[in-house]
PDB file of C-alpha atoms (C1' of nucleotides) in Angstrom:
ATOM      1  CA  UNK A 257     -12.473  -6.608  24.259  1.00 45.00           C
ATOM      2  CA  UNK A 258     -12.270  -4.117  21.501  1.00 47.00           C
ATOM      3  CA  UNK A 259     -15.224  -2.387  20.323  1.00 52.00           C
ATOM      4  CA  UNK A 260     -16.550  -3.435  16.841  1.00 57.00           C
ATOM      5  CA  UNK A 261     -15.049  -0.279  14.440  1.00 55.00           C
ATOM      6  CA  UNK A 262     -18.136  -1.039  12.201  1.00 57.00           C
ATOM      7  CA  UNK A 263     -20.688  -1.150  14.832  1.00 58.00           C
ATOM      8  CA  UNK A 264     -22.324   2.701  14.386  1.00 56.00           C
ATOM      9  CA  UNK A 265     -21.910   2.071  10.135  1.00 56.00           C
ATOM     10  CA  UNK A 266     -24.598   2.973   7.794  1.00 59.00           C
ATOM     11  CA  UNK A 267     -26.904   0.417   7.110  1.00 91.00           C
ATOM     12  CA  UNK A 268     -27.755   0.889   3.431  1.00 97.00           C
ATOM     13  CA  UNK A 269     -26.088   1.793   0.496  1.00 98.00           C
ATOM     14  CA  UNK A 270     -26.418   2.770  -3.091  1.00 98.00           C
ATOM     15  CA  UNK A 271     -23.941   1.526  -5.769  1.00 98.00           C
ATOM     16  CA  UNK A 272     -23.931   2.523  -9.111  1.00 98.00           C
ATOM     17  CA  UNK A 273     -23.381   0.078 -12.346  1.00 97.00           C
ATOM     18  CA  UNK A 274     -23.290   0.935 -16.042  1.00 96.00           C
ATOM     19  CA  UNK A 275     -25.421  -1.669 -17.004  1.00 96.00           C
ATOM     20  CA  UNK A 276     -23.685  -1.858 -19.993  1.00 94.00           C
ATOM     21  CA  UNK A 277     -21.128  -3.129 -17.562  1.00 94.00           C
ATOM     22  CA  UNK A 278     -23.026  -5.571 -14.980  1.00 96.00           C
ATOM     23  CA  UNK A 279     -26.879  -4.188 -14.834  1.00 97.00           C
ATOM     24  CA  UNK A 280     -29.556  -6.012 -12.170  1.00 98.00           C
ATOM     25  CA  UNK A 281     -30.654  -8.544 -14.683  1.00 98.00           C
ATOM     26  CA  UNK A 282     -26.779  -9.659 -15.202  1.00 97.00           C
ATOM     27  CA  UNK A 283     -26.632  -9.685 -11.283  1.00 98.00           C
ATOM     28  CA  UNK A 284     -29.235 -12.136 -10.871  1.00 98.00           C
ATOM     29  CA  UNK A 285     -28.488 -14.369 -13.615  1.00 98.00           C
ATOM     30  CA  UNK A 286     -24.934 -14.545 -11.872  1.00 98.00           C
ATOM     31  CA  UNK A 287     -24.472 -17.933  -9.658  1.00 98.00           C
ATOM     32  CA  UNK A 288     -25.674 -17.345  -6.450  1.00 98.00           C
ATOM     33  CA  UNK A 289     -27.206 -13.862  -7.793  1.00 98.00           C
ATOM     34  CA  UNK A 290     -23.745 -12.785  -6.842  1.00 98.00           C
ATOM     35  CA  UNK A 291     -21.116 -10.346  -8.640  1.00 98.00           C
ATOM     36  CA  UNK A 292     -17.929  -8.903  -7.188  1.00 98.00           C
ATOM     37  CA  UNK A 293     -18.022  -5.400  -7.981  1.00 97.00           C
ATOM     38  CA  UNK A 294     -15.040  -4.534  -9.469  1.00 96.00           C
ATOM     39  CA  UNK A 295     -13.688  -1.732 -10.842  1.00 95.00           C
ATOM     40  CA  UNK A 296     -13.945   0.628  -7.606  1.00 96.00           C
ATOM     41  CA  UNK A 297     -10.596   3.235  -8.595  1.00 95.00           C
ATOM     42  CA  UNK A 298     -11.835   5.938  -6.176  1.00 95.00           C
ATOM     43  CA  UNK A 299     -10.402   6.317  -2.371  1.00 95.00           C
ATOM     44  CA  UNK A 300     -13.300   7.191  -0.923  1.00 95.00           C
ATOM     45  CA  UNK A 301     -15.731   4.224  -2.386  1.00 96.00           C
ATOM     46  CA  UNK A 302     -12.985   2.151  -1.463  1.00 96.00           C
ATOM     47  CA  UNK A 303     -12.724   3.273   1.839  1.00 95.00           C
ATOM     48  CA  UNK A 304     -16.717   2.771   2.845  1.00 96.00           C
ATOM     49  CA  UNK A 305     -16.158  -0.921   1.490  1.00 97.00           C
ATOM     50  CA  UNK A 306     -13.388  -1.199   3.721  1.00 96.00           C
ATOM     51  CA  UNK A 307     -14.339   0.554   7.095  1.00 95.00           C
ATOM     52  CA  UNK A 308     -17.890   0.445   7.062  1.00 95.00           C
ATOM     53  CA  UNK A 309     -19.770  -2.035   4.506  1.00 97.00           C
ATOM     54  CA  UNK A 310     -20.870  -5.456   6.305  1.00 97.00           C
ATOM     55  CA  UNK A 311     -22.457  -8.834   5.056  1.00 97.00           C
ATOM     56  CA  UNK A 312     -25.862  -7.899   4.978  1.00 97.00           C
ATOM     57  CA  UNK A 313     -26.338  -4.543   4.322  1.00 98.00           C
ATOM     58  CA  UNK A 314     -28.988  -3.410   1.774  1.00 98.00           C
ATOM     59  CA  UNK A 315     -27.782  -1.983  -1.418  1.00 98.00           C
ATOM     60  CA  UNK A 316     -30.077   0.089  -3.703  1.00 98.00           C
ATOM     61  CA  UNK A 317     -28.822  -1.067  -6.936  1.00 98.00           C
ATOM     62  CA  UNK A 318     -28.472   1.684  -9.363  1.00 98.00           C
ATOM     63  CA  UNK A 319     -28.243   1.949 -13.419  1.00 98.00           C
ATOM     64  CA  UNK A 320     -25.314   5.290 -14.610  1.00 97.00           C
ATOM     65  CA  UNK A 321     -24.707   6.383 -17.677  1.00 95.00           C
ATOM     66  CA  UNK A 322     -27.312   5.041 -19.312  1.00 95.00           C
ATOM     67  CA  UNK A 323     -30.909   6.148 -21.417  1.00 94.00           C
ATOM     68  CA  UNK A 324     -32.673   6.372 -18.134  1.00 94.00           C
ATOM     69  CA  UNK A 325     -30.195   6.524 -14.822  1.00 97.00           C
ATOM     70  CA  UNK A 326     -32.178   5.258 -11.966  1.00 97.00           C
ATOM     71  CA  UNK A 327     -32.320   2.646  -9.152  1.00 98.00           C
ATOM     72  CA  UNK A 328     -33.368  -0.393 -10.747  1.00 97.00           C
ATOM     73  CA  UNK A 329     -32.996  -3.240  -7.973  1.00 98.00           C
ATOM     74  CA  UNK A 330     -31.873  -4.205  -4.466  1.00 98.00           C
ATOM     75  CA  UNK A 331     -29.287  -6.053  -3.364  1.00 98.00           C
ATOM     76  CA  UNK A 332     -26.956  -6.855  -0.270  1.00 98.00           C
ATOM     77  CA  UNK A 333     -23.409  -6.826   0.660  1.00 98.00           C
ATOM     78  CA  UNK A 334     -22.674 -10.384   0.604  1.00 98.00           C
ATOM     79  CA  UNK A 335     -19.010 -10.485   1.505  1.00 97.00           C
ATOM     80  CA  UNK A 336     -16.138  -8.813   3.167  1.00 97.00           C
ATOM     81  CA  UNK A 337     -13.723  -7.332   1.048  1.00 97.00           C
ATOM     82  CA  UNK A 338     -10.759  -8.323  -0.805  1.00 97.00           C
ATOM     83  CA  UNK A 339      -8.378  -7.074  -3.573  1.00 97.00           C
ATOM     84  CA  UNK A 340      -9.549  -6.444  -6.626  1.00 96.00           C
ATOM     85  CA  UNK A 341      -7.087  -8.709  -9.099  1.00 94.00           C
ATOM     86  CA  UNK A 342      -8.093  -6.261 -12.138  1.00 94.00           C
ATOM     87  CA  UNK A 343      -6.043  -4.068 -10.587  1.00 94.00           C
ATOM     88  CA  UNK A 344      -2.848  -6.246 -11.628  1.00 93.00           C
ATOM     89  CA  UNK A 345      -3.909  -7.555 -15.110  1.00 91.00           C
ATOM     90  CA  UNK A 346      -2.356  -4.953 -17.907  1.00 89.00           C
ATOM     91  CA  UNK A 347      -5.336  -6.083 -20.313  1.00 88.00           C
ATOM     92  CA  UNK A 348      -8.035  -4.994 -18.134  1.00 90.00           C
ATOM     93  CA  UNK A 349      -9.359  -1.477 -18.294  1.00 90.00           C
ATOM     94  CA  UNK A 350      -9.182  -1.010 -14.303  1.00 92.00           C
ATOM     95  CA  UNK A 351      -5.316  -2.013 -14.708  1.00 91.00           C
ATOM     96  CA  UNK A 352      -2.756   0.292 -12.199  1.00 91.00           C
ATOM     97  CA  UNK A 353       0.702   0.185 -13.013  1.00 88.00           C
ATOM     98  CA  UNK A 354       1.290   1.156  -9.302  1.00 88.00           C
ATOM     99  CA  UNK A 355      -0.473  -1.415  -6.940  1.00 89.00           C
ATOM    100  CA  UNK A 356       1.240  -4.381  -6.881  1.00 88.00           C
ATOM    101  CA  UNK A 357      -0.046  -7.957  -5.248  1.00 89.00           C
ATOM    102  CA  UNK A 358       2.294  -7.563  -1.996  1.00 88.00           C
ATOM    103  CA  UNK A 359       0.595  -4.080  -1.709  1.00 88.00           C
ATOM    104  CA  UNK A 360      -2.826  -4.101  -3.248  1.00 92.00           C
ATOM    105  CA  UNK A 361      -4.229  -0.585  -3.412  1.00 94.00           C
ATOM    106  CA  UNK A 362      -7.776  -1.482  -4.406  1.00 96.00           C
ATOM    107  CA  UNK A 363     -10.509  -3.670  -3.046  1.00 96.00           C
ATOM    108  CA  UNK A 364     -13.506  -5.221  -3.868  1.00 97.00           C
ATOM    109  CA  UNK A 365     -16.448  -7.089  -1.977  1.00 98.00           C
ATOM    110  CA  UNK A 366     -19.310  -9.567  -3.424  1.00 98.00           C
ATOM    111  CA  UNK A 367     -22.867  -7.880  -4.243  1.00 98.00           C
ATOM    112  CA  UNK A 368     -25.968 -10.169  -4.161  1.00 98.00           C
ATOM    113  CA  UNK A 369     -29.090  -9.195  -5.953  1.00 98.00           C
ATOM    114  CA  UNK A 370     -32.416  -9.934  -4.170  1.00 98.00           C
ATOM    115  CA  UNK A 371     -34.337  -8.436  -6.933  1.00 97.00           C
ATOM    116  CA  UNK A 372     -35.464  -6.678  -9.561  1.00 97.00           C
ATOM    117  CA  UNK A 373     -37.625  -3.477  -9.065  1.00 97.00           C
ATOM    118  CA  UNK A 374     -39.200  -0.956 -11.341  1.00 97.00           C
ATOM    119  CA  UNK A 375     -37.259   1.645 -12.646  1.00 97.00           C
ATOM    120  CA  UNK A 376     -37.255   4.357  -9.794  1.00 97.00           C
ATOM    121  CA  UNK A 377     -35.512   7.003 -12.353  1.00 97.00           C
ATOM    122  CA  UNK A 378     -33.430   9.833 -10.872  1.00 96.00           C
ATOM    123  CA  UNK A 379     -35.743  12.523 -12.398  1.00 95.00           C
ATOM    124  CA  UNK A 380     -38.236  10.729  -9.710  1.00 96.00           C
ATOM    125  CA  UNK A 381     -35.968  10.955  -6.939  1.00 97.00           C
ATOM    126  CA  UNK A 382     -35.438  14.069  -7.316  1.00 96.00           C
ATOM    127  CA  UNK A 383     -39.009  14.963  -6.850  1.00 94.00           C
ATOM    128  CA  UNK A 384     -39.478  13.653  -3.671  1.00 94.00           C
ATOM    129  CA  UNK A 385     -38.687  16.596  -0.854  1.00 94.00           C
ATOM    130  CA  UNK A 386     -36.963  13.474   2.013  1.00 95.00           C
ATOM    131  CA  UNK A 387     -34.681  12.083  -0.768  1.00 97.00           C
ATOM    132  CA  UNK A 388     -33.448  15.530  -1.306  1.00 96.00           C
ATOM    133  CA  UNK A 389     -30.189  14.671   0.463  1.00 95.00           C
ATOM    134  CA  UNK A 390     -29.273  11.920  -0.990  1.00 96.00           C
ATOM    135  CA  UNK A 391     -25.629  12.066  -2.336  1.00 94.00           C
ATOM    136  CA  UNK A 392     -26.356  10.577  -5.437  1.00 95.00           C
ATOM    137  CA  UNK A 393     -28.699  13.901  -6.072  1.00 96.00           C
ATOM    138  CA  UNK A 394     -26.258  16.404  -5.162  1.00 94.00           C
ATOM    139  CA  UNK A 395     -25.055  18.141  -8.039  1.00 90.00           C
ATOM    140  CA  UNK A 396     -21.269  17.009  -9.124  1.00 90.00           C
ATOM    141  CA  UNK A 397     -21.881  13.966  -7.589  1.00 90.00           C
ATOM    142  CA  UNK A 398     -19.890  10.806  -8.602  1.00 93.00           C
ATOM    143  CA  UNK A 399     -19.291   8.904  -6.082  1.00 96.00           C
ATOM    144  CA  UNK A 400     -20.190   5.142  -7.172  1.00 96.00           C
ATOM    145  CA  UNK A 401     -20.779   4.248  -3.622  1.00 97.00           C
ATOM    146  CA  UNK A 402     -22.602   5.884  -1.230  1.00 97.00           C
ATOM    147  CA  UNK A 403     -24.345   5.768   2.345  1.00 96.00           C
ATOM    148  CA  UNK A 404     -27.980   5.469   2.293  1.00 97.00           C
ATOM    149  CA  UNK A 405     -29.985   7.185   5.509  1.00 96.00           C
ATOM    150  CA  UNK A 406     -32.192   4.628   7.140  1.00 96.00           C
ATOM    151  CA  UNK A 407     -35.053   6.897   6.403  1.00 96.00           C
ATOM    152  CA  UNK A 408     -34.070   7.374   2.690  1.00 97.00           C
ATOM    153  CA  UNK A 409     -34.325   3.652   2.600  1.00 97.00           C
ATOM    154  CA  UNK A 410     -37.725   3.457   3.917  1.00 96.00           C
ATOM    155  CA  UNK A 411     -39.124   6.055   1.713  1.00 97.00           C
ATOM    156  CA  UNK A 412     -37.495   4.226  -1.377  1.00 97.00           C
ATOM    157  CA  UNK A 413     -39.122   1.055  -0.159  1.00 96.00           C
ATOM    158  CA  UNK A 414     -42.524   2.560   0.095  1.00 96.00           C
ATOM    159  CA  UNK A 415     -41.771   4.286  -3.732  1.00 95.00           C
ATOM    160  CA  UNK A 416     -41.386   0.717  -4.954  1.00 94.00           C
ATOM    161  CA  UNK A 417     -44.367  -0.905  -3.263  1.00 89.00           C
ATOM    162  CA  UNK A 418     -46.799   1.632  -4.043  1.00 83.00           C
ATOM    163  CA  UNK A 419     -46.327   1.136  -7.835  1.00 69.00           C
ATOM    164  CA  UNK A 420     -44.398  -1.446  -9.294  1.00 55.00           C
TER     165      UNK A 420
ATOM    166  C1'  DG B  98     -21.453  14.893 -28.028  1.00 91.55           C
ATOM    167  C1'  DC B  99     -21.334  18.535 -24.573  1.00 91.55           C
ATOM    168  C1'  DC B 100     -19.731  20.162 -20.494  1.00 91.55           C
ATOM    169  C1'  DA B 101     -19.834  21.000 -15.342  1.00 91.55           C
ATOM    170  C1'  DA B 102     -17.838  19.122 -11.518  1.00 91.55           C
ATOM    171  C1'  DC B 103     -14.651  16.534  -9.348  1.00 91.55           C
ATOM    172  C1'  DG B 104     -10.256  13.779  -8.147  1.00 91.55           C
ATOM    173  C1'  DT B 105      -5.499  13.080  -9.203  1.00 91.55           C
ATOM    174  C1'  DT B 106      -1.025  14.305 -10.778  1.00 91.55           C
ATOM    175  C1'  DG B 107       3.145  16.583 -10.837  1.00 91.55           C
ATOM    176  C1'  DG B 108       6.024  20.818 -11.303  1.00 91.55           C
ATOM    177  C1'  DC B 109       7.637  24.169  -8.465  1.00 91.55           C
TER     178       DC B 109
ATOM    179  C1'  DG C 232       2.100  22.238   0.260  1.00 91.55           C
ATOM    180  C1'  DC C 233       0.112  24.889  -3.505  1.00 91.55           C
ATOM    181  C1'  DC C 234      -2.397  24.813  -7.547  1.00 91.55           C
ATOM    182  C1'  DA C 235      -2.823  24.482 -12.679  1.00 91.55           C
ATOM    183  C1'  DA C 236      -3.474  21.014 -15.918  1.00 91.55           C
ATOM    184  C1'  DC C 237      -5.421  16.975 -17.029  1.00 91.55           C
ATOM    185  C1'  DG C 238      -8.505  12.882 -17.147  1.00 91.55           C
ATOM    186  C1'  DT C 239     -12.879  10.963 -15.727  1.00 91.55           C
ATOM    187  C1'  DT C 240     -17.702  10.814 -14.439  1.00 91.55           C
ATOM    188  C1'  DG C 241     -22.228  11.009 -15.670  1.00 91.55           C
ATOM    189  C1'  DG C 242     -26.516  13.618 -16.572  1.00 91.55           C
ATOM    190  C1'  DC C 243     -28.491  15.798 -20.253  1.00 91.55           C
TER     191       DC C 243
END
DNA sequence: GCCAACGTTGGC
DNA sequence: GCCAACGTTGGC
């Protein structure tokens, strides 16, 4: 018996989207509500899909560089991972001349959207003294991916509910 | 469009 | 292994 690696993971995550690029609306009208979320070129994002992401973990779905950066829906983590096949195709934007198929060097997993919320905007975050150490408010931030404290979560959730 | 902050690259 | 240069992110 080997003890489950992931068993002491984060529960809750928050993964950011140009929605330019795939926003919550384009999410949900996907079949099965369901995107892969490609594009992932950073170690460390990669790594927390990797190590410590399971099915069913809630995502805060968030809008970047956009008019009005916020969180914008919530999702869950709908699949294990797997490589990302941009990574091989010379036409795509997220191309890398240096992974190869045999040795993949970046993954990707499947994101379901549950739904839509209001627009929690970042300049609200910010205001609120127990989201104050959230990762996405840190200054220099850019991590795309990032854990989200159980408590964080809660407070979000009550955020959304009390006006939406 | 600006620019601060960060991650990666590559010369040494 | 250091670190300067460079490219990217992302809020404003």
């Amino acid at each position: 018996m080997h003890p489950n690696p992931k068993a002491h993971a984060p529960r809750y995550w928050l993964m950011k989207s140009e929605p330019d690029e795939c926003s919550i609306d384009d999410a949900l009208a996907a079949p099965g509500q369901t995107v892969p979320w490609t594009g992932v070129r950073n170690y460390q994002a990669r790594n927390f899909m990797r190590d410590a992401m399971q099915v069913g973990d809630g995502v805060l779905f968030y809008h970047s560089s956009c008019p009005e950066p916020g969180i914008a829906g919530i999702a869950r983590v709908a699949s294990g991972v797997r490589p990302d096949s941009t990574q091989f195709d010379p036409a795509s934007p997220y191309f890398d001349a240096k992974s190869s198929p045999g040795k993949p060097r970046w993954l990707l997993l499947d994101v379901q959207a549950l739904r839509k919320t209001r627009l929690l905007t970042l300049a609200e975050l910010r205001q609120h003294p127990h989201l104050a150490a959230m990762r996405v408010l840190q200054r220099g931030n850019r991590l795309s991916i990032t854990p989200v404290e159980p408590g964080e979560w809660a407070v979000i959730g009550a955020l959304l509910q009390a006006q939406s």
